[in-house]
Amino acid sequence: MATEDQCEESWERWKDSTRHVYRNRNWLEKHKREHESAVALCYTKRAQTESDFVQQKEWLLEAKKWDHNLAEYQAAAYPIAEEQHKKGEDLFALEDWQGAYDAFSLSVALQPSRSQTRKRAEEARDKRLNIIPPHKKEKKEQKKPKQLK
């Protein structure tokens, strides 16, 4: 279906080959998952052979679109997500808010289940934009309602 050098063409070939069975939902659902996993594997393998980090990141994000549950994707992407989290923590400590936000965001993009990383990305964003979260704002003294006589 999808070999390492033909990831992009795979979708077009899939559509051409399934035109005659477009009404057969059972067949499509069964084989569509196989195709999506094959394309995700194709992009994952492409990312693993890539030496340029920016391009590697793009290939992994593309693989995630096709099948984020693929074991090969998780094995390739999750360590990078962890590295990006650590990089974000280092940049956060240096008060490089934009760099920290970018590192945390990439970590969450590669592994969306990283809730703590998402919170740190929000903190870095808030610091970069000088936003004070509502729970940290000083409470103003509320006026007491006037009593009716």
PDB file of C-alpha atoms in Angstrom:
ATOM      1  CA  MET A   1       0.000   0.000   0.000  1.00  0.00           C
ATOM      2  CA  ALA A   2       2.280   2.747   1.253  1.00  0.00           C
ATOM      3  CA  THR A   3       6.018   2.406   0.926  1.00  0.00           C
ATOM      4  CA  GLU A   4       8.460   4.893   2.400  1.00  0.00           C
ATOM      5  CA  ASP A   5       8.845   6.829  -0.823  1.00  0.00           C
ATOM      6  CA  GLN A   6       5.143   6.855  -1.745  1.00  0.00           C
ATOM      7  CA  CYS A   7       3.325   8.030   1.378  1.00  0.00           C
ATOM      8  CA  GLU A   8       1.620  10.933  -0.377  1.00  0.00           C
ATOM      9  CA  GLU A   9       0.467   8.923  -3.397  1.00  0.00           C
ATOM     10  CA  SER A  10      -1.077   6.248  -1.230  1.00  0.00           C
ATOM     11  CA  TRP A  11      -4.298   8.165  -0.538  1.00  0.00           C
ATOM     12  CA  GLU A  12      -4.910   8.779  -4.242  1.00  0.00           C
ATOM     13  CA  ARG A  13      -4.326   5.100  -5.026  1.00  0.00           C
ATOM     14  CA  TRP A  14      -6.632   4.114  -2.142  1.00  0.00           C
ATOM     15  CA  LYS A  15      -9.435   6.311  -3.467  1.00  0.00           C
ATOM     16  CA  ASP A  16      -9.022   4.972  -7.002  1.00  0.00           C
ATOM     17  CA  SER A  17      -9.067   1.381  -5.807  1.00  0.00           C
ATOM     18  CA  THR A  18     -12.141   1.792  -3.580  1.00  0.00           C
ATOM     19  CA  ARG A  19     -14.438   3.632  -5.997  1.00  0.00           C
ATOM     20  CA  HIS A  20     -16.230   0.419  -6.983  1.00  0.00           C
ATOM     21  CA  VAL A  21     -16.986  -0.546  -3.362  1.00  0.00           C
ATOM     22  CA  TYR A  22     -17.964   2.862  -2.001  1.00  0.00           C
ATOM     23  CA  ARG A  23     -21.325   1.550  -0.766  1.00  0.00           C
ATOM     24  CA  ASN A  24     -19.896  -1.441   1.032  1.00  0.00           C
ATOM     25  CA  ARG A  25     -19.313   0.223   4.418  1.00  0.00           C
ATOM     26  CA  ASN A  26     -18.241  -2.964   6.181  1.00  0.00           C
ATOM     27  CA  TRP A  27     -15.475  -3.632   3.678  1.00  0.00           C
ATOM     28  CA  LEU A  28     -14.358   0.005   3.701  1.00  0.00           C
ATOM     29  CA  GLU A  29     -14.223   0.258   7.482  1.00  0.00           C
ATOM     30  CA  LYS A  30     -12.262  -2.978   7.730  1.00  0.00           C
ATOM     31  CA  HIS A  31      -9.677  -2.061   5.122  1.00  0.00           C
ATOM     32  CA  LYS A  32      -9.561   1.680   5.734  1.00  0.00           C
ATOM     33  CA  ARG A  33      -7.912   1.110   9.141  1.00  0.00           C
ATOM     34  CA  GLU A  34      -5.298  -1.100   7.476  1.00  0.00           C
ATOM     35  CA  HIS A  35      -4.583   1.590   4.926  1.00  0.00           C
ATOM     36  CA  GLU A  36      -4.368   4.358   7.532  1.00  0.00           C
ATOM     37  CA  SER A  37      -1.973   2.292   9.629  1.00  0.00           C
ATOM     38  CA  ALA A  38       0.166   1.582   6.579  1.00  0.00           C
ATOM     39  CA  VAL A  39       0.374   5.294   5.719  1.00  0.00           C
ATOM     40  CA  ALA A  40       1.196   6.162   9.327  1.00  0.00           C
ATOM     41  CA  LEU A  41       3.926   3.523   9.307  1.00  0.00           C
ATOM     42  CA  CYS A  42       5.250   4.957   6.052  1.00  0.00           C
ATOM     43  CA  TYR A  43       5.556   8.458   7.536  1.00  0.00           C
ATOM     44  CA  THR A  44       7.010   7.089  10.775  1.00  0.00           C
ATOM     45  CA  LYS A  45       9.724   5.203   8.910  1.00  0.00           C
ATOM     46  CA  ARG A  46      10.421   8.303   6.863  1.00  0.00           C
ATOM     47  CA  ALA A  47      10.783  10.312  10.080  1.00  0.00           C
ATOM     48  CA  GLN A  48      13.146   7.743  11.584  1.00  0.00           C
ATOM     49  CA  THR A  49      15.507   8.015   8.615  1.00  0.00           C
ATOM     50  CA  GLU A  50      15.363  11.831   8.528  1.00  0.00           C
ATOM     51  CA  SER A  51      18.385  13.698   9.888  1.00  0.00           C
ATOM     52  CA  ASP A  52      16.799  17.169   9.869  1.00  0.00           C
ATOM     53  CA  PHE A  53      14.831  17.610  13.117  1.00  0.00           C
ATOM     54  CA  VAL A  54      12.294  20.035  11.632  1.00  0.00           C
ATOM     55  CA  GLN A  55      11.447  17.640   8.816  1.00  0.00           C
ATOM     56  CA  GLN A  56      11.428  14.684  11.212  1.00  0.00           C
ATOM     57  CA  LYS A  57       8.898  16.501  13.373  1.00  0.00           C
ATOM     58  CA  GLU A  58       6.702  17.192  10.337  1.00  0.00           C
ATOM     59  CA  TRP A  59       6.753  13.531   9.268  1.00  0.00           C
ATOM     60  CA  LEU A  60       5.821  12.382  12.776  1.00  0.00           C
ATOM     61  CA  LEU A  61       2.951  14.845  12.982  1.00  0.00           C
ATOM     62  CA  GLU A  62       1.741  13.609   9.597  1.00  0.00           C
ATOM     63  CA  ALA A  63       1.946   9.997  10.813  1.00  0.00           C
ATOM     64  CA  LYS A  64      -0.088  10.941  13.880  1.00  0.00           C
ATOM     65  CA  LYS A  65      -2.891  12.248  11.647  1.00  0.00           C
ATOM     66  CA  TRP A  66      -3.200   8.843  10.028  1.00  0.00           C
ATOM     67  CA  ASP A  67      -2.933   6.564  13.079  1.00  0.00           C
ATOM     68  CA  HIS A  68      -1.871   7.933  16.455  1.00  0.00           C
ATOM     69  CA  ASN A  69      -2.255   4.498  18.086  1.00  0.00           C
ATOM     70  CA  LEU A  70       0.358   2.833  15.886  1.00  0.00           C
ATOM     71  CA  ALA A  71       3.015   1.275  18.126  1.00  0.00           C
ATOM     72  CA  GLU A  72       5.838   2.314  15.785  1.00  0.00           C
ATOM     73  CA  TYR A  73       4.613   5.926  15.846  1.00  0.00           C
ATOM     74  CA  GLN A  74       4.469   5.937  19.630  1.00  0.00           C
ATOM     75  CA  ALA A  75       7.933   4.381  19.895  1.00  0.00           C
ATOM     76  CA  ALA A  76       9.359   7.083  17.635  1.00  0.00           C
ATOM     77  CA  ALA A  77       7.381  10.106  18.839  1.00  0.00           C
ATOM     78  CA  TYR A  78       7.076   9.662  22.610  1.00  0.00           C
ATOM     79  CA  PRO A  79      10.826   9.897  23.372  1.00  0.00           C
ATOM     80  CA  ILE A  80      10.981  13.096  21.312  1.00  0.00           C
ATOM     81  CA  ALA A  81       7.977  14.414  23.229  1.00  0.00           C
ATOM     82  CA  GLU A  82       9.820  13.729  26.490  1.00  0.00           C
ATOM     83  CA  GLU A  83      12.960  15.484  25.196  1.00  0.00           C
ATOM     84  CA  GLN A  84      10.896  18.495  24.155  1.00  0.00           C
ATOM     85  CA  HIS A  85       9.290  18.632  27.602  1.00  0.00           C
ATOM     86  CA  LYS A  86      12.727  18.693  29.245  1.00  0.00           C
ATOM     87  CA  LYS A  87      13.897  21.336  26.780  1.00  0.00           C
ATOM     88  CA  GLY A  88      10.807  23.389  27.599  1.00  0.00           C
ATOM     89  CA  GLU A  89      11.535  23.126  31.322  1.00  0.00           C
ATOM     90  CA  ASP A  90      15.110  24.316  30.753  1.00  0.00           C
ATOM     91  CA  LEU A  91      13.950  27.254  28.637  1.00  0.00           C
ATOM     92  CA  PHE A  92      11.218  28.056  31.162  1.00  0.00           C
ATOM     93  CA  ALA A  93      13.875  28.275  33.896  1.00  0.00           C
ATOM     94  CA  LEU A  94      15.846  30.673  31.666  1.00  0.00           C
ATOM     95  CA  GLU A  95      12.654  32.717  31.177  1.00  0.00           C
ATOM     96  CA  ASP A  96      12.695  32.143  27.415  1.00  0.00           C
ATOM     97  CA  TRP A  97       8.913  32.082  27.254  1.00  0.00           C
ATOM     98  CA  GLN A  98       8.587  31.715  23.482  1.00  0.00           C
ATOM     99  CA  GLY A  99      11.132  28.895  23.306  1.00  0.00           C
ATOM    100  CA  ALA A 100       9.531  27.121  26.254  1.00  0.00           C
ATOM    101  CA  TYR A 101       6.081  27.473  24.719  1.00  0.00           C
ATOM    102  CA  ASP A 102       7.273  26.090  21.382  1.00  0.00           C
ATOM    103  CA  ALA A 103       8.990  23.102  23.033  1.00  0.00           C
ATOM    104  CA  PHE A 104       6.002  22.311  25.243  1.00  0.00           C
ATOM    105  CA  SER A 105       3.603  22.681  22.308  1.00  0.00           C
ATOM    106  CA  LEU A 106       5.594  20.263  20.177  1.00  0.00           C
ATOM    107  CA  SER A 107       5.678  17.790  23.044  1.00  0.00           C
ATOM    108  CA  VAL A 108       1.888  17.938  23.369  1.00  0.00           C
ATOM    109  CA  ALA A 109       1.430  17.745  19.590  1.00  0.00           C
ATOM    110  CA  LEU A 110       3.434  14.519  19.463  1.00  0.00           C
ATOM    111  CA  GLN A 111       1.823  13.022  22.567  1.00  0.00           C
ATOM    112  CA  PRO A 112      -1.520  14.703  23.388  1.00  0.00           C
ATOM    113  CA  SER A 113      -1.952  12.801  26.663  1.00  0.00           C
ATOM    114  CA  ARG A 114       0.760  14.941  28.300  1.00  0.00           C
ATOM    115  CA  SER A 115      -1.543  17.050  30.481  1.00  0.00           C
ATOM    116  CA  GLN A 116       1.243  18.434  32.699  1.00  0.00           C
ATOM    117  CA  THR A 117       3.128  19.581  29.606  1.00  0.00           C
ATOM    118  CA  ARG A 118      -0.017  21.275  28.328  1.00  0.00           C
ATOM    119  CA  LYS A 119      -0.305  23.187  31.609  1.00  0.00           C
ATOM    120  CA  ARG A 120       3.321  24.274  31.365  1.00  0.00           C
ATOM    121  CA  ALA A 121       2.713  25.451  27.785  1.00  0.00           C
ATOM    122  CA  GLU A 122      -0.198  27.542  29.028  1.00  0.00           C
ATOM    123  CA  GLU A 123       1.973  29.012  31.785  1.00  0.00           C
ATOM    124  CA  ALA A 124       4.715  29.906  29.278  1.00  0.00           C
ATOM    125  CA  ARG A 125       2.105  31.455  26.971  1.00  0.00           C
ATOM    126  CA  ASP A 126       0.661  33.489  29.836  1.00  0.00           C
ATOM    127  CA  LYS A 127       4.095  34.775  30.832  1.00  0.00           C
ATOM    128  CA  ARG A 128       4.966  35.586  27.213  1.00  0.00           C
ATOM    129  CA  LEU A 129       1.731  37.567  26.797  1.00  0.00           C
ATOM    130  CA  ASN A 130       1.766  39.025  30.324  1.00  0.00           C
ATOM    131  CA  ILE A 131      -1.534  37.397  31.183  1.00  0.00           C
ATOM    132  CA  ILE A 132      -2.413  36.919  34.813  1.00  0.00           C
ATOM    133  CA  PRO A 133      -4.545  33.802  35.274  1.00  0.00           C
ATOM    134  CA  PRO A 134      -7.865  34.443  37.058  1.00  0.00           C
ATOM    135  CA  HIS A 135      -6.911  32.262  40.022  1.00  0.00           C
ATOM    136  CA  LYS A 136      -3.824  34.431  40.652  1.00  0.00           C
ATOM    137  CA  LYS A 137      -5.517  37.800  40.423  1.00  0.00           C
ATOM    138  CA  GLU A 138      -6.113  39.693  43.625  1.00  0.00           C
ATOM    139  CA  LYS A 139      -9.720  39.639  44.599  1.00  0.00           C
ATOM    140  CA  LYS A 140     -11.351  43.019  44.705  1.00  0.00           C
ATOM    141  CA  GLU A 141     -13.439  43.880  47.675  1.00  0.00           C
ATOM    142  CA  GLN A 142     -17.005  43.305  46.699  1.00  0.00           C
ATOM    143  CA  LYS A 143     -19.541  45.976  47.405  1.00  0.00           C
ATOM    144  CA  LYS A 144     -22.195  44.953  49.801  1.00  0.00           C
ATOM    145  CA  PRO A 145     -25.693  45.345  48.459  1.00  0.00           C
ATOM    146  CA  LYS A 146     -27.638  48.196  49.958  1.00  0.00           C
ATOM    147  CA  GLN A 147     -30.338  47.195  52.300  1.00  0.00           C
ATOM    148  CA  LEU A 148     -33.805  48.318  51.442  1.00  0.00           C
ATOM    149  CA  LYS A 149     -35.645  50.235  54.117  1.00  0.00           C
TER     150      LYS A 149
END
